Coordinates of C-alpha atoms and ligand atoms in Angstrom, one line a residue:
X172 CA -25.3 -21.9 15.4
X173 CA -26.9 -20.6 12.2
X174 CA -28.6 -17.8 14.1
X175 CA -25.2 -16.6 15.4
X176 CA -23.7 -16.5 12.0
X177 CA -22.5 -13.1 11.0
X178 CA -24.3 -11.1 8.4
X179 CA -21.4 -8.8 7.7
X180 CA -20.3 -9.0 4.1
X181 CA -17.4 -7.0 2.6
X182 CA -15.9 -6.6 -0.8
X183 CA -12.1 -6.9 -0.6
X184 CA -10.4 -3.9 -2.2
X185 CA -7.0 -5.5 -2.2
X186 CA -5.3 -8.9 -2.9
X187 CA -4.3 -10.9 0.1
X188 CA -1.7 -13.7 0.2
X189 CA -1.3 -15.0 3.8
X190 CA 2.0 -16.7 2.9
X191 CA 3.5 -13.2 2.2
X192 CA 2.1 -11.7 5.4
X193 CA 4.7 -11.5 8.0
X194 CA 2.3 -10.2 10.6
X195 CA -0.1 -13.1 10.6
X196 CA -0.2 -15.3 13.7
X197 CA -0.6 -18.3 11.5
X198 CA -0.1 -18.4 7.8
X199 CA -1.8 -21.8 7.4
X200 CA -5.0 -20.3 9.0
X201 CA -5.0 -17.3 6.6
X202 CA -7.7 -16.9 4.0
X203 CA -6.3 -15.8 0.6
X204 CA -8.4 -13.5 -1.5
X205 CA -8.4 -11.2 -4.5
X206 CA -9.6 -7.7 -4.9
X207 CA -13.3 -7.9 -5.7
X208 CA -13.9 -11.1 -3.8
X209 CA -16.9 -11.0 -1.4
X210 CA -16.1 -12.1 2.1
X211 CA -18.4 -13.1 4.8
X212 CA -16.9 -11.8 8.1
X213 CA -17.7 -14.5 10.6
X214 CA -16.0 -12.9 13.6
X215 CA -14.7 -9.5 14.4
X216 CA -13.9 -10.4 18.0
X217 CA -10.2 -9.8 17.6
X218 CA -9.4 -6.2 16.7
X219 CA -6.5 -7.3 14.5
X220 CA -7.5 -10.6 12.8
X221 CA -11.0 -11.2 11.6
X222 CA -12.3 -14.6 10.6
X223 CA -13.9 -14.8 7.3
X224 CA -15.1 -17.1 4.5
X225 CA -15.2 -16.4 0.8
X226 CA -18.7 -16.2 -0.6
X227 CA -19.0 -19.0 -3.2
X228 CA -16.4 -21.2 -1.5
X229 CA -17.5 -24.6 -0.6
X230 CA -15.0 -24.5 2.2
X231 CA -16.8 -24.5 5.5
X232 CA -13.9 -23.4 7.7
X233 CA -13.3 -19.7 8.2
X234 CA -9.8 -18.2 7.8
X235 CA -7.9 -15.3 9.2
X236 CA -7.9 -12.0 7.4
X237 CA -6.4 -8.7 8.6
X238 CA -9.0 -6.5 10.1
X239 CA -10.0 -3.2 8.5
X240 CA -8.3 -1.2 11.2
X241 CA -5.1 -3.2 11.1
X242 CA -4.9 -3.1 7.3
X243 CA -5.4 0.6 7.3
X244 CA -2.8 1.1 10.0
X245 CA -0.2 -0.8 8.1
X246 CA -1.0 0.9 4.8
X247 CA -0.6 4.2 6.5
X248 CA 2.7 3.1 7.8
X249 CA 4.0 1.8 4.4
X250 CA 3.0 5.1 2.8
X251 CA 4.9 7.0 5.5
X252 CA 7.9 4.8 5.0
X253 CA 7.7 5.3 1.3
X254 CA 7.4 1.6 0.5
X255 CA 3.9 2.2 -1.0
X256 CA 3.1 5.1 -3.3
X257 CA 0.9 7.7 -1.8
X258 CA -2.6 7.3 -3.3
X259 CA -3.0 11.0 -3.2
X260 CA -0.4 11.6 -5.9
X261 CA -1.4 9.2 -8.7
X262 CA 0.2 9.3 -12.1
X263 CA -1.6 11.4 -14.6
X264 CA -4.3 9.3 -16.3
X265 CA -4.5 8.4 -20.0
X266 CA -7.9 7.8 -21.3
X267 CA -9.5 7.2 -24.6
X268 CA -13.2 7.5 -24.7
X269 CA -15.0 6.4 -27.8
X270 CA -14.6 7.8 -31.2
X271 CA -17.7 7.4 -33.3
X272 CA -15.8 6.4 -36.4
X273 CA -14.9 2.9 -37.0
X274 CA -11.1 2.2 -36.7
X275 CA -10.1 5.7 -35.8
X276 CA -8.5 7.1 -32.7
X277 CA -9.2 10.7 -33.5
X278 CA -10.5 11.9 -30.2
X279 CA -10.8 11.1 -26.6
X280 CA -10.1 12.2 -23.1
X281 CA -6.6 13.2 -22.0
X282 CA -5.8 14.4 -18.6
X283 CA -9.4 14.9 -17.9
X284 CA -10.1 17.0 -21.0
X285 CA -12.0 16.0 -24.1
X286 CA -9.8 16.7 -27.1
X287 CA -9.5 15.9 -30.7
X288 CA -6.5 14.1 -32.0
X289 CA -5.9 12.1 -28.9
X290 CA -3.4 9.8 -30.3
X291 CA -1.4 12.5 -31.9
X292 CA -1.5 14.8 -28.9
X293 CA -0.7 11.8 -26.7
X294 CA 2.5 11.2 -28.6
X295 CA 3.4 14.9 -28.6
X296 CA 2.9 15.2 -24.9
X297 CA 4.8 12.1 -24.0
X298 CA 7.8 14.1 -22.8
X299 CA 5.6 16.5 -20.7
X300 CA 3.9 13.5 -19.3
X301 CA 7.2 12.0 -18.1
X302 CA 8.2 15.2 -16.6
X303 CA 5.1 15.6 -14.6
X304 CA 4.3 12.0 -13.8
X305 CA 5.3 12.3 -10.1
X306 CA 3.4 15.5 -9.6
X307 CA 0.7 15.6 -7.1
X308 CA -2.8 15.5 -8.6
X309 CA -6.2 15.6 -7.1
X310 CA -7.1 12.4 -5.2
X311 CA -9.0 10.0 -7.5
X312 CA -9.8 7.4 -4.9
X313 CA -13.1 8.9 -3.8
X314 CA -13.6 8.9 -0.1
X315 CA -11.8 5.7 0.2
X316 CA -8.3 6.7 1.3
X317 CA -7.1 3.2 2.1
X318 CA -8.3 0.3 0.1
X319 CA -9.2 -2.3 2.6
X320 CA -12.8 -3.5 2.6
X321 CA -16.2 -2.1 1.7
X322 CA -19.3 -3.4 3.5
X323 CA -21.7 -4.7 0.9
X324 CA -25.1 -6.3 0.7
X325 CA -27.2 -8.1 -1.9
X326 CA -29.4 -5.8 -4.0
X327 CA -31.9 -6.7 -6.6
X328 CA -33.5 -4.2 -8.8
X329 CA -37.3 -4.2 -8.6
X330 CA -39.5 -3.1 -11.5
X331 CA -40.9 -0.1 -9.7
X332 CA -37.5 1.2 -8.7
X333 CA -35.4 3.5 -10.9
X334 CA -33.1 1.5 -13.1
X335 CA -29.5 1.3 -12.1
X336 CA -27.1 3.6 -13.9
X337 CA -24.7 1.8 -16.1
X338 CA -21.3 3.4 -16.3
X339 CA -18.8 2.5 -18.9
X340 CA -15.2 3.4 -18.5
X341 CA -12.5 2.4 -21.0
X342 CA -8.8 2.4 -21.5
X343 CA -7.1 3.7 -24.6
X344 CA -8.6 2.2 -27.7
X345 CA -11.7 0.8 -26.0
X346 CA -14.1 3.1 -27.9
X347 CA -16.9 2.8 -25.4
X348 CA -19.1 5.5 -26.9
X349 CA -19.5 3.4 -30.0
X350 CA -20.4 0.4 -27.9
X351 CA -22.9 2.3 -25.9
X352 CA -24.5 3.8 -29.0
X353 CA -24.9 0.4 -30.7
X354 CA -26.5 -1.3 -27.7
X355 CA -28.9 1.6 -27.3
X356 CA -29.8 1.7 -31.0
X357 CA -30.8 -2.0 -30.8
X358 CA -33.1 -1.3 -27.9
X359 CA -34.1 2.3 -27.7
X360 CA -37.2 1.8 -25.6
X361 CA -35.1 0.2 -22.8
X362 CA -31.8 1.9 -22.9
X363 CA -30.9 5.6 -23.5
X364 CA -28.1 8.1 -23.3
X365 CA -28.2 11.2 -21.1
X366 CA -28.7 14.1 -23.5
X367 CA -25.6 16.2 -23.3
X368 CA -25.3 20.0 -23.1
X369 CA -23.4 21.9 -25.7
X370 CA -22.5 25.5 -26.6
X371 CA -22.2 24.8 -30.3
X372 CA -24.9 26.2 -32.6
X373 CA -27.8 23.9 -33.4
X374 CA -27.8 22.3 -36.8
X375 CA -30.9 22.5 -38.9
X376 CA -31.8 18.9 -38.5
X377 CA -31.3 18.9 -34.8
X378 CA -33.9 19.3 -32.1
X379 CA -33.4 20.9 -28.7
X380 CA -33.3 18.2 -26.1
X381 CA -32.9 15.4 -28.6
X382 CA -29.3 15.4 -29.8
X383 CA -28.2 18.1 -27.2
X384 CA -29.4 20.8 -24.9
X385 CA -28.2 23.8 -26.7
X386 CA -27.1 26.5 -24.3
X387 CA -25.0 29.6 -24.2
X388 CA -21.4 29.6 -23.0
X389 CA -22.6 31.7 -20.0
X390 CA -25.2 29.2 -19.0
X391 CA -22.8 26.3 -19.5
X392 CA -20.1 27.9 -17.3
X393 CA -22.6 28.6 -14.6
X394 CA -23.8 25.0 -14.6
X395 CA -20.2 23.8 -14.5
X396 CA -19.5 26.1 -11.6
X397 CA -22.5 24.7 -9.7
X398 CA -21.3 21.1 -10.3
X399 CA -24.2 20.3 -12.5
X400 CA -22.1 18.1 -14.8
X401 CA -20.7 14.7 -14.2
X402 CA -18.1 15.6 -16.9
X403 CA -17.5 18.2 -19.5
X404 CA -14.9 19.1 -22.0
X405 CA -14.0 21.2 -25.0
X406 CA -14.2 20.1 -28.6
X407 CA -13.4 22.4 -31.5
X408 CA -13.8 25.5 -29.2
X409 CA -17.3 24.4 -28.1
X410 CA -18.1 23.0 -24.7
X411 CA -19.9 19.7 -24.2
X412 CA -21.0 18.1 -21.0
X413 CA -23.4 15.6 -19.4
X414 CA -25.5 16.8 -16.5
X415 CA -26.7 14.9 -13.5
X416 CA -30.2 16.0 -14.4
X417 CA -29.9 14.5 -17.8
X418 CA -29.3 11.1 -16.2
X419 CA -32.3 11.6 -13.9
X420 CA -34.5 12.4 -16.7
X421 CA -33.7 9.2 -18.5
X422 CA -34.3 7.2 -15.4
X423 CA -37.6 9.0 -14.8
X424 CA -38.8 7.4 -18.0
X425 CA -37.9 4.1 -16.5
X426 CA -35.1 3.5 -19.0
X427 CA -31.6 2.3 -18.2
X428 CA -29.2 5.1 -18.7
X429 CA -25.8 4.3 -20.1
X430 CA -23.0 6.8 -19.7
X431 CA -19.4 6.7 -20.9
X432 CA -17.2 8.8 -18.7
X433 CA -13.7 9.4 -17.6
X434 CA -13.2 7.4 -14.4
X435 CA -12.9 10.5 -12.3
X436 CA -16.7 10.9 -12.7
X437 CA -17.2 7.7 -10.6
X438 CA -16.7 9.9 -7.6
X439 CA -19.8 11.9 -8.4
X440 CA -21.8 9.0 -9.7
X441 CA -21.2 6.4 -6.9
X442 CA -24.3 7.3 -4.9
X443 CA -27.3 5.5 -3.5
X444 CA -29.4 7.4 -6.0
X445 CA -27.7 6.1 -9.1
X446 CA -26.4 2.7 -7.8
X447 CA -24.0 2.6 -10.7
X448 CA -22.9 -0.7 -12.2
X449 CA -19.4 0.0 -13.5
X450 CA -18.1 -1.8 -16.5
X451 CA -14.4 -1.4 -17.4
X452 CA -13.9 -2.0 -21.1
X453 CA -10.4 -3.2 -22.0
X454 CA -9.4 -3.7 -25.6
X455 CA -7.8 -6.9 -26.6
X456 CA -5.9 -6.8 -29.9
X457 CA -5.8 -10.1 -31.6
X458 CA -2.5 -11.2 -33.1
X459 CA -3.9 -10.7 -36.6
X460 CA -4.3 -7.0 -36.1
X461 CA -0.8 -6.5 -34.7
X462 CA 1.8 -4.9 -37.0
X463 CA 4.9 -7.0 -37.4
X464 CA 7.4 -4.1 -37.2
X465 CA 7.3 -0.5 -36.1
X466 CA 9.6 0.4 -39.0
X467 CA 6.7 0.3 -41.5
X468 CA 5.9 3.8 -42.6
X469 CA 2.6 5.1 -41.4
X470 CA -0.3 4.4 -43.7
X471 CA 2.0 1.9 -45.5
X472 CA 1.6 -1.8 -46.1
X473 CA -0.2 -3.0 -43.1
X474 CA -3.0 -0.5 -43.0
X475 CA -5.2 -0.5 -39.9
X476 CA -2.8 -2.6 -37.9
X477 CA -1.5 -1.7 -34.5
X478 CA 2.1 -1.2 -33.8
X479 CA 4.0 -2.5 -30.8
X480 CA 4.2 1.1 -29.5
X481 CA 0.4 1.5 -29.7
X482 CA 0.0 -1.8 -27.9
X483 CA 2.3 -0.7 -25.2
X484 CA 0.4 2.6 -24.7
X485 CA -2.9 0.7 -24.6
X486 CA -1.6 -1.7 -22.0
X487 CA -0.2 1.1 -19.9
X488 CA -3.5 3.0 -20.0
X489 CA -5.5 -0.2 -19.0
X490 CA -3.0 -0.8 -16.2
X491 CA -3.3 2.7 -14.9
X492 CA -7.1 2.6 -14.8
X493 CA -7.0 -0.8 -13.2
X494 CA -4.6 0.4 -10.5
X495 CA -6.5 3.6 -9.7
X496 CA -10.1 2.5 -10.3
X497 CA -10.2 -1.3 -10.3
X498 CA -11.7 -1.4 -6.9
X499 CA -14.7 0.5 -8.2
X500 CA -15.3 -1.8 -11.1
X501 CA -18.1 -4.4 -11.1
X502 CA -17.2 -6.0 -14.3
X503 CA -14.3 -6.1 -16.8
X504 CA -15.3 -6.5 -20.4
X505 CA -12.5 -7.6 -22.7
X506 CA -13.3 -6.1 -26.1
X507 CA -11.8 -7.8 -29.1
X508 CA -14.3 -6.6 -31.6
X509 CA -17.4 -4.5 -31.4
X510 CA -19.9 -7.2 -32.3
X511 CA -19.0 -9.6 -29.6
X512 CA -18.5 -6.8 -27.1
X513 CA -22.0 -5.6 -27.8
X514 CA -23.4 -9.1 -27.3
X515 CA -21.7 -9.3 -24.0
X516 CA -22.8 -5.8 -22.9
X517 CA -26.4 -6.7 -23.8
X518 CA -26.2 -9.8 -21.7
X519 CA -24.8 -7.9 -18.7
X520 CA -27.6 -5.3 -18.9
X521 CA -30.3 -8.0 -19.0
X522 CA -28.8 -9.7 -16.0
X523 CA -28.7 -6.4 -14.2
X524 CA -32.5 -6.2 -14.3
X525 CA -33.1 -9.8 -13.3
X526 CA -30.4 -10.8 -10.8
X527 CA -29.1 -9.6 -7.5
X528 CA -25.7 -7.9 -7.1
X529 CA -23.5 -6.9 -4.3
X530 CA -23.6 -3.1 -3.6
X531 CA -22.2 -0.9 -0.9
X532 CA -24.5 -1.3 2.1
X533 CA -24.9 2.5 2.4
X534 CA -26.8 2.4 -0.9
X535 CA -29.7 0.5 0.5
X536 CA -29.8 1.6 4.1
Ligands
5GP163 P1 -20.8 17.3 -32.6 O1 -20.6 18.7 -32.4 O2 -20.3 16.8 -33.9 O3 -22.2 16.8 -32.3 O4 -19.9 16.6 -31.5 C1 -18.5 16.9 -31.4 C2 -17.9 16.0 -30.3 O5 -18.3 16.3 -29.0 C3 -18.2 14.6 -30.5 O6 -17.0 13.9 -30.9 C4 -18.7 14.1 -29.3 O7 -18.2 12.8 -28.9 C5 -18.3 15.1 -28.3 N1 -19.3 15.1 -27.2 C6 -20.6 14.9 -27.3 N2 -21.2 14.9 -26.2 C7 -20.2 15.1 -25.2 C8 -20.3 15.1 -23.8 O8 -21.3 15.0 -23.1 N3 -19.1 15.3 -23.2 C9 -17.9 15.5 -23.9 N4 -16.9 15.7 -23.1 N5 -17.9 15.4 -25.2 C10 -19.0 15.2 -25.9

């Protein structure tokens, strides 16, 4: 019997509640699961209903789950009937990617562009955003058009192999750049950033290839055209971007490379070469940092506190990333303060080198 046991493992990319599934031949026999669960598919004999167990469950009996083909077919049908939003026209994303300064929301990504004054421009553009929210945008789901299952296998990093890439994505207010910098500064011989390119002039204390690769606008544009960057943006009329080569060069030194990117970059980075481990940092604002009323004048009595409006925007941003990219996330890190978030990140990185993790099977074949 053991010999006949299936070796097919999949990561569920959707939540499944058999009790809500009208199509199932038997609700009691259904196996409930959540997005991110690893399922061992015990039988694919039936084209519509597979039998599976949840990895980690002590339950020995397998349950019914919709097969990949069946789930795809009904998702396609729901999109056609308009009961499910078309994944090809997602809402415009709102991101905040780390500001270096403590307690400041002065810069970040917005609609895929790196800009200063994120919070302010975010507010100003709220109306525009509403107007264009239904507008078709580039597909952000990677190759995966229908979120059903992804075949996975156990992977353990070995010392002679290139370290896995660690990708931090964050919702509004997560300040992942700061987090990344702190963890690297504590352990610079093990972790490193990819040195970005910039078109701004070199400052006297800076060294080529250390803080940045300083390049001309022409060279930068050419690299961008040739898809050399995982992301780039403009800041104060200069261009900044991180190249794929810069990541490779960190890994060639056998260091773990940490990047903080807009989630779109996951499309480029999710390859067998990089084997990215994706951490989604979500800020959690403790009660003590919440402002009691939005009526308080800015900069007034409760300095540094966060208004209900801010909280709302942060929640919305986190939800949006969760909806669009949650299936690509290996780990969610709730960030209440920088110190505890750093401790947690450090622990994750250490485990990454020691333990085995589920990765898409295509990465190890
Ligand atoms: P500075 O010119 O003061 O070194 O950096 C200006 C800004 O550019 C910083 O706020 C920094 O976060 C941003 N920046 C640095 N590297 C990159 C990068 O690789 N990509 C993007 N989009 N922005 C960057």
